[in-house]
Amino acid sequence: MKKILHFLLICTLLFSCNNNENDDLVEDKKIKKITVIDEDFENDSYQLHQTSDFNFSYENNLLTKVYSGNDNYLENLYYQNGILKEIKIKGKDLVTIDRQLYYDSASKLVKVLDINKENLYIKEERFEYPSNDVIIVKYFGGYDINQLIFIEKKKITIFNQNVQKIEFFNGNATVPHRALKFEYDNKINPNSKIDFNRILAAPEMSYAVSGIQDFSQLSKNNVIKSVNYFVYGNTEIFYKKFNITYQYNQDNLPANQSFKVTDSSNTYGFKITANFQY
């Protein structure tokens, strides 16, 4: 269970969408390495569980590879004329993921196809853009490309270039069953020049650092709080809250980021800390 939780904890937030403000600063300060420190918490004491280094490679200002020194994670990104076309991810605890990206005539991502070569299970995601501030993501799955089943829909609402809310719908339901809302600081998300379509294509799988795993990665600023709600009709019932803390360098980029989870008695849990090098 700890391995699953740890993977979830290192799978979000770092990568974000295009932010035209401070472009020069971000361009000059690309992340080169992140050291992730995983600690277990018990009876007011932290014990080191694992330390992992993740390295970042770029070509022509495009991220092409993310890899860990202990071979636990490898992500390769492939481009065609500067547009992301394929993402391959693998690791010791992961089935190899190979995602193909498809675009419309305006170069907007409209489909992602993922075929699990081990059991031939097919996953497909389709993207709709009803307005500049809303993205709809529809999930399909099955063993026959011509008979995929509509499984889930997510509605992403954006305000001031930050993801404000994510709503989760079962299949064709018109009312969400769950919602996530976010709060942000006003500092720069360090990888805001990484391809927007990368996050849309693999938000739950692509490497990043923190305790939430969702489309808030698209935001131009850093998430400091994520609140999870169950939805019953028009009523939102609070379920869980995540807080993230940062220390910033002289360029207002994160030098350190941390997140912790404890049980209701604040006795057992774990903590993830990320140290950034630019």
PDB file of N, CA and C in Angstrom, residues 2-82:
ATOM      1  N   LYS A   2       1.984   1.206   0.765  1.00  0.00           N
ATOM      2  CA  LYS A   2       2.862   2.369   0.827  1.00  0.00           C
ATOM      3  C   LYS A   2       3.437   2.685  -0.542  1.00  0.00           C
ATOM      4  N   LYS A   3       3.783   1.634  -1.343  1.00  0.00           N
ATOM      5  CA  LYS A   3       4.329   1.874  -2.677  1.00  0.00           C
ATOM      6  C   LYS A   3       3.314   2.587  -3.555  1.00  0.00           C
ATOM      7  N   ILE A   4       2.040   2.180  -3.447  1.00  0.00           N
ATOM      8  CA  ILE A   4       0.999   2.822  -4.246  1.00  0.00           C
ATOM      9  C   ILE A   4       0.854   4.273  -3.838  1.00  0.00           C
ATOM     10  N   LEU A   5       0.803   4.517  -2.536  1.00  0.00           N
ATOM     11  CA  LEU A   5       0.662   5.879  -2.049  1.00  0.00           C
ATOM     12  C   LEU A   5       1.849   6.728  -2.456  1.00  0.00           C
ATOM     13  N   HIS A   6       3.046   6.131  -2.376  1.00  0.00           N
ATOM     14  CA  HIS A   6       4.242   6.896  -2.750  1.00  0.00           C
ATOM     15  C   HIS A   6       4.202   7.269  -4.214  1.00  0.00           C
ATOM     16  N   PHE A   7       3.760   6.325  -5.071  1.00  0.00           N
ATOM     17  CA  PHE A   7       3.663   6.658  -6.493  1.00  0.00           C
ATOM     18  C   PHE A   7       2.656   7.775  -6.721  1.00  0.00           C
ATOM     19  N   LEU A   8       1.523   7.706  -6.021  1.00  0.00           N
ATOM     20  CA  LEU A   8       0.542   8.774  -6.162  1.00  0.00           C
ATOM     21  C   LEU A   8       1.121  10.096  -5.712  1.00  0.00           C
ATOM     22  N   LEU A   9       1.935  10.055  -4.679  1.00  0.00           N
ATOM     23  CA  LEU A   9       2.486  11.289  -4.136  1.00  0.00           C
ATOM     24  C   LEU A   9       3.508  11.924  -5.054  1.00  0.00           C
ATOM     25  N   ILE A  10       4.154  11.124  -5.903  1.00  0.00           N
ATOM     26  CA  ILE A  10       5.128  11.727  -6.801  1.00  0.00           C
ATOM     27  C   ILE A  10       4.565  11.886  -8.200  1.00  0.00           C
ATOM     28  N   CYS A  11       3.235  12.026  -8.281  1.00  0.00           N
ATOM     29  CA  CYS A  11       2.620  12.126  -9.600  1.00  0.00           C
ATOM     30  C   CYS A  11       1.662  13.297  -9.745  1.00  0.00           C
ATOM     31  N   THR A  12       2.114  14.517  -9.531  1.00  0.00           N
ATOM     32  CA  THR A  12       1.284  15.660  -9.873  1.00  0.00           C
ATOM     33  C   THR A  12       2.004  16.970  -9.756  1.00  0.00           C
ATOM     34  N   LEU A  13       1.303  18.056 -10.008  1.00  0.00           N
ATOM     35  CA  LEU A  13       1.598  19.443  -9.719  1.00  0.00           C
ATOM     36  C   LEU A  13       2.774  20.055 -10.433  1.00  0.00           C
ATOM     37  N   LEU A  14       3.875  19.339 -10.677  1.00  0.00           N
ATOM     38  CA  LEU A  14       5.076  20.004 -11.167  1.00  0.00           C
ATOM     39  C   LEU A  14       4.886  20.609 -12.541  1.00  0.00           C
ATOM     40  N   PHE A  15       4.212  19.903 -13.456  1.00  0.00           N
ATOM     41  CA  PHE A  15       4.145  20.379 -14.830  1.00  0.00           C
ATOM     42  C   PHE A  15       2.897  21.196 -15.071  1.00  0.00           C
ATOM     43  N   SER A  16       3.062  22.339 -15.746  1.00  0.00           N
ATOM     44  CA  SER A  16       1.925  23.245 -15.895  1.00  0.00           C
ATOM     45  C   SER A  16       1.862  23.809 -17.298  1.00  0.00           C
ATOM     46  N   CYS A  17       0.830  24.609 -17.549  1.00  0.00           N
ATOM     47  CA  CYS A  17       0.571  25.086 -18.908  1.00  0.00           C
ATOM     48  C   CYS A  17       1.387  26.323 -19.241  1.00  0.00           C
ATOM     49  N   ASN A  18       1.179  26.821 -20.475  1.00  0.00           N
ATOM     50  CA  ASN A  18       1.916  28.000 -20.927  1.00  0.00           C
ATOM     51  C   ASN A  18       1.554  29.224 -20.110  1.00  0.00           C
ATOM     52  N   ASN A  19       2.570  29.994 -19.739  1.00  0.00           N
ATOM     53  CA  ASN A  19       2.379  31.224 -18.976  1.00  0.00           C
ATOM     54  C   ASN A  19       3.255  32.278 -19.615  1.00  0.00           C
ATOM     55  N   ASN A  20       2.665  33.216 -20.325  1.00  0.00           N
ATOM     56  CA  ASN A  20       3.463  34.186 -21.060  1.00  0.00           C
ATOM     57  C   ASN A  20       4.172  35.171 -20.149  1.00  0.00           C
ATOM     58  N   GLU A  21       3.663  35.357 -18.928  1.00  0.00           N
ATOM     59  CA  GLU A  21       4.340  36.231 -17.987  1.00  0.00           C
ATOM     60  C   GLU A  21       5.596  35.534 -17.486  1.00  0.00           C
ATOM     61  N   ASN A  22       6.660  36.308 -17.313  1.00  0.00           N
ATOM     62  CA  ASN A  22       7.913  35.789 -16.772  1.00  0.00           C
ATOM     63  C   ASN A  22       8.521  34.694 -17.650  1.00  0.00           C
ATOM     64  N   ASP A  23       8.248  34.740 -18.965  1.00  0.00           N
ATOM     65  CA  ASP A  23       8.774  33.713 -19.861  1.00  0.00           C
ATOM     66  C   ASP A  23      10.292  33.633 -19.805  1.00  0.00           C
ATOM     67  N   ASP A  24      10.956  34.780 -19.791  1.00  0.00           N
ATOM     68  CA  ASP A  24      12.412  34.776 -19.798  1.00  0.00           C
ATOM     69  C   ASP A  24      12.951  34.131 -18.541  1.00  0.00           C
ATOM     70  N   LEU A  25      12.320  34.427 -17.412  1.00  0.00           N
ATOM     71  CA  LEU A  25      12.768  33.854 -16.150  1.00  0.00           C
ATOM     72  C   LEU A  25      12.648  32.338 -16.167  1.00  0.00           C
ATOM     73  N   VAL A  26      11.481  31.845 -16.598  1.00  0.00           N
ATOM     74  CA  VAL A  26      11.261  30.404 -16.637  1.00  0.00           C
ATOM     75  C   VAL A  26      12.192  29.745 -17.643  1.00  0.00           C
ATOM     76  N   GLU A  27      12.372  30.410 -18.793  1.00  0.00           N
ATOM     77  CA  GLU A  27      13.243  29.869 -19.840  1.00  0.00           C
ATOM     78  C   GLU A  27      14.657  29.652 -19.308  1.00  0.00           C
ATOM     79  N   ASP A  28      15.141  30.596 -18.512  1.00  0.00           N
ATOM     80  CA  ASP A  28      16.505  30.519 -18.007  1.00  0.00           C
ATOM     81  C   ASP A  28      16.636  29.605 -16.806  1.00  0.00           C
ATOM     82  N   LYS A  29      15.533  29.206 -16.219  1.00  0.00           N
ATOM     83  CA  LYS A  29      15.577  28.458 -14.964  1.00  0.00           C
ATOM     84  C   LYS A  29      14.855  27.127 -15.069  1.00  0.00           C
ATOM     85  N   LYS A  30      15.132  26.379 -16.090  1.00  0.00           N
ATOM     86  CA  LYS A  30      14.508  25.069 -16.220  1.00  0.00           C
ATOM     87  C   LYS A  30      15.026  24.130 -15.129  1.00  0.00           C
ATOM     88  N   ILE A  31      14.137  23.262 -14.673  1.00  0.00           N
ATOM     89  CA  ILE A  31      14.520  22.299 -13.641  1.00  0.00           C
ATOM     90  C   ILE A  31      15.490  21.278 -14.228  1.00  0.00           C
ATOM     91  N   LYS A  32      16.590  21.059 -13.523  1.00  0.00           N
ATOM     92  CA  LYS A  32      17.574  20.061 -13.940  1.00  0.00           C
ATOM     93  C   LYS A  32      17.469  18.786 -13.119  1.00  0.00           C
ATOM     94  N   LYS A  33      17.123  18.947 -11.845  1.00  0.00           N
ATOM     95  CA  LYS A  33      17.105  17.777 -10.959  1.00  0.00           C
ATOM     96  C   LYS A  33      16.181  18.047  -9.775  1.00  0.00           C
ATOM     97  N   ILE A  34      15.477  17.005  -9.355  1.00  0.00           N
ATOM     98  CA  ILE A  34      14.671  17.080  -8.146  1.00  0.00           C
ATOM     99  C   ILE A  34      15.031  15.899  -7.251  1.00  0.00           C
ATOM    100  N   THR A  35      15.296  16.181  -5.999  1.00  0.00           N
ATOM    101  CA  THR A  35      15.535  15.132  -5.016  1.00  0.00           C
ATOM    102  C   THR A  35      14.289  14.990  -4.149  1.00  0.00           C
ATOM    103  N   VAL A  36      13.706  13.798  -4.166  1.00  0.00           N
ATOM    104  CA  VAL A  36      12.484  13.526  -3.416  1.00  0.00           C
ATOM    105  C   VAL A  36      12.848  12.709  -2.171  1.00  0.00           C
ATOM    106  N   ILE A  37      12.461  13.223  -1.021  1.00  0.00           N
ATOM    107  CA  ILE A  37      12.725  12.552   0.255  1.00  0.00           C
ATOM    108  C   ILE A  37      11.402  12.049   0.819  1.00  0.00           C
ATOM    109  N   ASP A  38      11.320  10.748   1.001  1.00  0.00           N
ATOM    110  CA  ASP A  38      10.099  10.091   1.479  1.00  0.00           C
ATOM    111  C   ASP A  38      10.333   9.628   2.914  1.00  0.00           C
ATOM    112  N   GLU A  39       9.512  10.140   3.845  1.00  0.00           N
ATOM    113  CA  GLU A  39       9.671   9.810   5.259  1.00  0.00           C
ATOM    114  C   GLU A  39       8.386   9.220   5.832  1.00  0.00           C
ATOM    115  N   ASP A  40       8.520   8.257   6.733  1.00  0.00           N
ATOM    116  CA  ASP A  40       7.397   7.715   7.486  1.00  0.00           C
ATOM    117  C   ASP A  40       7.250   8.482   8.790  1.00  0.00           C
ATOM    118  N   PHE A  41       6.007   8.735   9.168  1.00  0.00           N
ATOM    119  CA  PHE A  41       5.726   9.490  10.394  1.00  0.00           C
ATOM    120  C   PHE A  41       5.033   8.582  11.407  1.00  0.00           C
ATOM    121  N   GLU A  42       5.575   8.526  12.618  1.00  0.00           N
ATOM    122  CA  GLU A  42       4.970   7.714  13.680  1.00  0.00           C
ATOM    123  C   GLU A  42       5.324   8.308  15.032  1.00  0.00           C
ATOM    124  N   ASN A  43       4.288   8.588  15.839  1.00  0.00           N
ATOM    125  CA  ASN A  43       4.467   9.108  17.198  1.00  0.00           C
ATOM    126  C   ASN A  43       5.379  10.334  17.234  1.00  0.00           C
ATOM    127  N   ASP A  44       5.035  11.335  16.403  1.00  0.00           N
ATOM    128  CA  ASP A  44       5.738  12.617  16.365  1.00  0.00           C
ATOM    129  C   ASP A  44       7.181  12.520  15.891  1.00  0.00           C
ATOM    130  N   SER A  45       7.524  11.435  15.193  1.00  0.00           N
ATOM    131  CA  SER A  45       8.897  11.268  14.728  1.00  0.00           C
ATOM    132  C   SER A  45       8.908  10.828  13.266  1.00  0.00           C
ATOM    133  N   TYR A  46       9.836  11.403  12.474  1.00  0.00           N
ATOM    134  CA  TYR A  46       9.993  11.031  11.077  1.00  0.00           C
ATOM    135  C   TYR A  46      11.185  10.098  10.906  1.00  0.00           C
ATOM    136  N   GLN A  47      10.983   9.024  10.143  1.00  0.00           N
ATOM    137  CA  GLN A  47      12.036   8.088   9.807  1.00  0.00           C
ATOM    138  C   GLN A  47      12.178   8.031   8.288  1.00  0.00           C
ATOM    139  N   LEU A  48      13.419   8.131   7.796  1.00  0.00           N
ATOM    140  CA  LEU A  48      13.653   8.122   6.354  1.00  0.00           C
ATOM    141  C   LEU A  48      13.223   6.788   5.747  1.00  0.00           C
ATOM    142  N   HIS A  49      12.404   6.879   4.717  1.00  0.00           N
ATOM    143  CA  HIS A  49      11.974   5.682   3.987  1.00  0.00           C
ATOM    144  C   HIS A  49      12.768   5.517   2.700  1.00  0.00           C
ATOM    145  N   GLN A  50      12.912   6.611   1.928  1.00  0.00           N
ATOM    146  CA  GLN A  50      13.587   6.516   0.637  1.00  0.00           C
ATOM    147  C   GLN A  50      13.933   7.897   0.112  1.00  0.00           C
ATOM    148  N   THR A  51      15.073   7.996  -0.569  1.00  0.00           N
ATOM    149  CA  THR A  51      15.459   9.217  -1.275  1.00  0.00           C
ATOM    150  C   THR A  51      15.646   8.885  -2.747  1.00  0.00           C
ATOM    151  N   SER A  52      15.051   9.679  -3.626  1.00  0.00           N
ATOM    152  CA  SER A  52      15.142   9.432  -5.065  1.00  0.00           C
ATOM    153  C   SER A  52      15.528  10.716  -5.790  1.00  0.00           C
ATOM    154  N   ASP A  53      16.424  10.590  -6.756  1.00  0.00           N
ATOM    155  CA  ASP A  53      16.806  11.715  -7.605  1.00  0.00           C
ATOM    156  C   ASP A  53      16.158  11.562  -8.974  1.00  0.00           C
ATOM    157  N   PHE A  54      15.572  12.657  -9.478  1.00  0.00           N
ATOM    158  CA  PHE A  54      14.969  12.659 -10.803  1.00  0.00           C
ATOM    159  C   PHE A  54      15.649  13.743 -11.639  1.00  0.00           C
ATOM    160  N   ASN A  55      16.080  13.346 -12.835  1.00  0.00           N
ATOM    161  CA  ASN A  55      16.828  14.225 -13.733  1.00  0.00           C
ATOM    162  C   ASN A  55      15.978  14.578 -14.947  1.00  0.00           C
ATOM    163  N   PHE A  56      16.225  15.783 -15.507  1.00  0.00           N
ATOM    164  CA  PHE A  56      15.421  16.306 -16.598  1.00  0.00           C
ATOM    165  C   PHE A  56      16.332  16.668 -17.776  1.00  0.00           C
ATOM    166  N   SER A  57      15.968  16.178 -18.959  1.00  0.00           N
ATOM    167  CA  SER A  57      16.732  16.473 -20.169  1.00  0.00           C
ATOM    168  C   SER A  57      15.866  17.250 -21.156  1.00  0.00           C
ATOM    169  N   TYR A  58      16.497  18.225 -21.841  1.00  0.00           N
ATOM    170  CA  TYR A  58      15.776  19.090 -22.779  1.00  0.00           C
ATOM    171  C   TYR A  58      16.501  19.119 -24.118  1.00  0.00           C
ATOM    172  N   GLU A  59      15.732  19.389 -25.148  1.00  0.00           N
ATOM    173  CA  GLU A  59      16.294  19.581 -26.485  1.00  0.00           C
ATOM    174  C   GLU A  59      15.472  20.659 -27.180  1.00  0.00           C
ATOM    175  N   ASN A  60      16.145  21.724 -27.615  1.00  0.00           N
ATOM    176  CA  ASN A  60      15.448  22.859 -28.240  1.00  0.00           C
ATOM    177  C   ASN A  60      14.318  23.382 -27.354  1.00  0.00           C
ATOM    178  N   ASN A  61      14.608  23.485 -26.049  1.00  0.00           N
ATOM    179  CA  ASN A  61      13.666  24.002 -25.053  1.00  0.00           C
ATOM    180  C   ASN A  61      12.461  23.100 -24.807  1.00  0.00           C
ATOM    181  N   LEU A  62      12.486  21.882 -25.321  1.00  0.00           N
ATOM    182  CA  LEU A  62      11.413  20.925 -25.090  1.00  0.00           C
ATOM    183  C   LEU A  62      11.900  19.827 -24.152  1.00  0.00           C
ATOM    184  N   LEU A  63      11.079  19.475 -23.180  1.00  0.00           N
ATOM    185  CA  LEU A  63      11.417  18.373 -22.294  1.00  0.00           C
ATOM    186  C   LEU A  63      11.368  17.067 -23.072  1.00  0.00           C
ATOM    187  N   THR A  64      12.463  16.296 -23.062  1.00  0.00           N
ATOM    188  CA  THR A  64      12.513  15.045 -23.821  1.00  0.00           C
ATOM    189  C   THR A  64      12.635  13.811 -22.942  1.00  0.00           C
ATOM    190  N   LYS A  65      13.116  13.984 -21.702  1.00  0.00           N
ATOM    191  CA  LYS A  65      13.281  12.816 -20.842  1.00  0.00           C
ATOM    192  C   LYS A  65      13.246  13.227 -19.376  1.00  0.00           C
ATOM    193  N   VAL A  66      12.594  12.369 -18.559  1.00  0.00           N
ATOM    194  CA  VAL A  66      12.667  12.462 -17.107  1.00  0.00           C
ATOM    195  C   VAL A  66      13.042  11.080 -16.602  1.00  0.00           C
ATOM    196  N   TYR A  67      14.091  10.984 -15.779  1.00  0.00           N
ATOM    197  CA  TYR A  67      14.536   9.663 -15.339  1.00  0.00           C
ATOM    198  C   TYR A  67      15.120   9.723 -13.932  1.00  0.00           C
ATOM    199  N   SER A  68      14.961   8.624 -13.224  1.00  0.00           N
ATOM    200  CA  SER A  68      15.508   8.520 -11.874  1.00  0.00           C
ATOM    201  C   SER A  68      16.826   7.756 -11.911  1.00  0.00           C
ATOM    202  N   GLY A  69      17.691   8.069 -10.957  1.00  0.00           N
ATOM    203  CA  GLY A  69      18.992   7.423 -10.906  1.00  0.00           C
ATOM    204  C   GLY A  69      18.918   5.946 -10.589  1.00  0.00           C
ATOM    205  N   ASN A  70      17.855   5.497  -9.940  1.00  0.00           N
ATOM    206  CA  ASN A  70      17.729   4.088  -9.570  1.00  0.00           C
ATOM    207  C   ASN A  70      16.822   3.301 -10.511  1.00  0.00           C
ATOM    208  N   ASP A  71      16.534   3.849 -11.697  1.00  0.00           N
ATOM    209  CA  ASP A  71      15.734   3.189 -12.733  1.00  0.00           C
ATOM    210  C   ASP A  71      14.291   2.922 -12.307  1.00  0.00           C
ATOM    211  N   ASN A  72      13.802   3.620 -11.294  1.00  0.00           N
ATOM    212  CA  ASN A  72      12.413   3.448 -10.879  1.00  0.00           C
ATOM    213  C   ASN A  72      11.450   4.162 -11.815  1.00  0.00           C
ATOM    214  N   TYR A  73      11.966   5.120 -12.593  1.00  0.00           N
ATOM    215  CA  TYR A  73      11.080   5.892 -13.459  1.00  0.00           C
ATOM    216  C   TYR A  73      11.829   6.363 -14.690  1.00  0.00           C
ATOM    217  N   LEU A  74      11.214   6.188 -15.855  1.00  0.00           N
ATOM    218  CA  LEU A  74      11.761   6.698 -17.104  1.00  0.00           C
ATOM    219  C   LEU A  74      10.603   7.170 -17.971  1.00  0.00           C
ATOM    220  N   GLU A  75      10.676   8.421 -18.377  1.00  0.00           N
ATOM    221  CA  GLU A  75       9.660   9.000 -19.255  1.00  0.00           C
ATOM    222  C   GLU A  75      10.352   9.615 -20.461  1.00  0.00           C
ATOM    223  N   ASN A  76       9.959   9.177 -21.652  1.00  0.00           N
ATOM    224  CA  ASN A  76      10.465   9.748 -22.888  1.00  0.00           C
ATOM    225  C   ASN A  76       9.331  10.445 -23.616  1.00  0.00           C
ATOM    226  N   LEU A  77       9.617  11.638 -24.140  1.00  0.00           N
ATOM    227  CA  LEU A  77       8.622  12.419 -24.861  1.00  0.00           C
ATOM    228  C   LEU A  77       9.117  12.655 -26.290  1.00  0.00           C
ATOM    229  N   TYR A  78       8.219  12.436 -27.263  1.00  0.00           N
ATOM    230  CA  TYR A  78       8.576  12.520 -28.674  1.00  0.00           C
ATOM    231  C   TYR A  78       7.721  13.592 -29.357  1.00  0.00           C
ATOM    232  N   TYR A  79       8.385  14.411 -30.193  1.00  0.00           N
ATOM    233  CA  TYR A  79       7.729  15.558 -30.820  1.00  0.00           C
ATOM    234  C   TYR A  79       7.821  15.455 -32.333  1.00  0.00           C
ATOM    235  N   GLN A  80       6.886  16.119 -32.983  1.00  0.00           N
ATOM    236  CA  GLN A  80       6.901  16.255 -34.436  1.00  0.00           C
ATOM    237  C   GLN A  80       6.606  17.711 -34.749  1.00  0.00           C
ATOM    238  N   ASN A  81       7.576  18.384 -35.346  1.00  0.00           N
ATOM    239  CA  ASN A  81       7.444  19.820 -35.622  1.00  0.00           C
ATOM    240  C   ASN A  81       7.093  20.606 -34.366  1.00  0.00           C
ATOM    241  N   GLY A  82       7.715  20.206 -33.261  1.00  0.00           N
ATOM    242  CA  GLY A  82       7.519  20.923 -32.004  1.00  0.00           C
ATOM    243  C   GLY A  82       6.258  20.576 -31.245  1.00  0.00           C
TER     244      GLY A  82
END
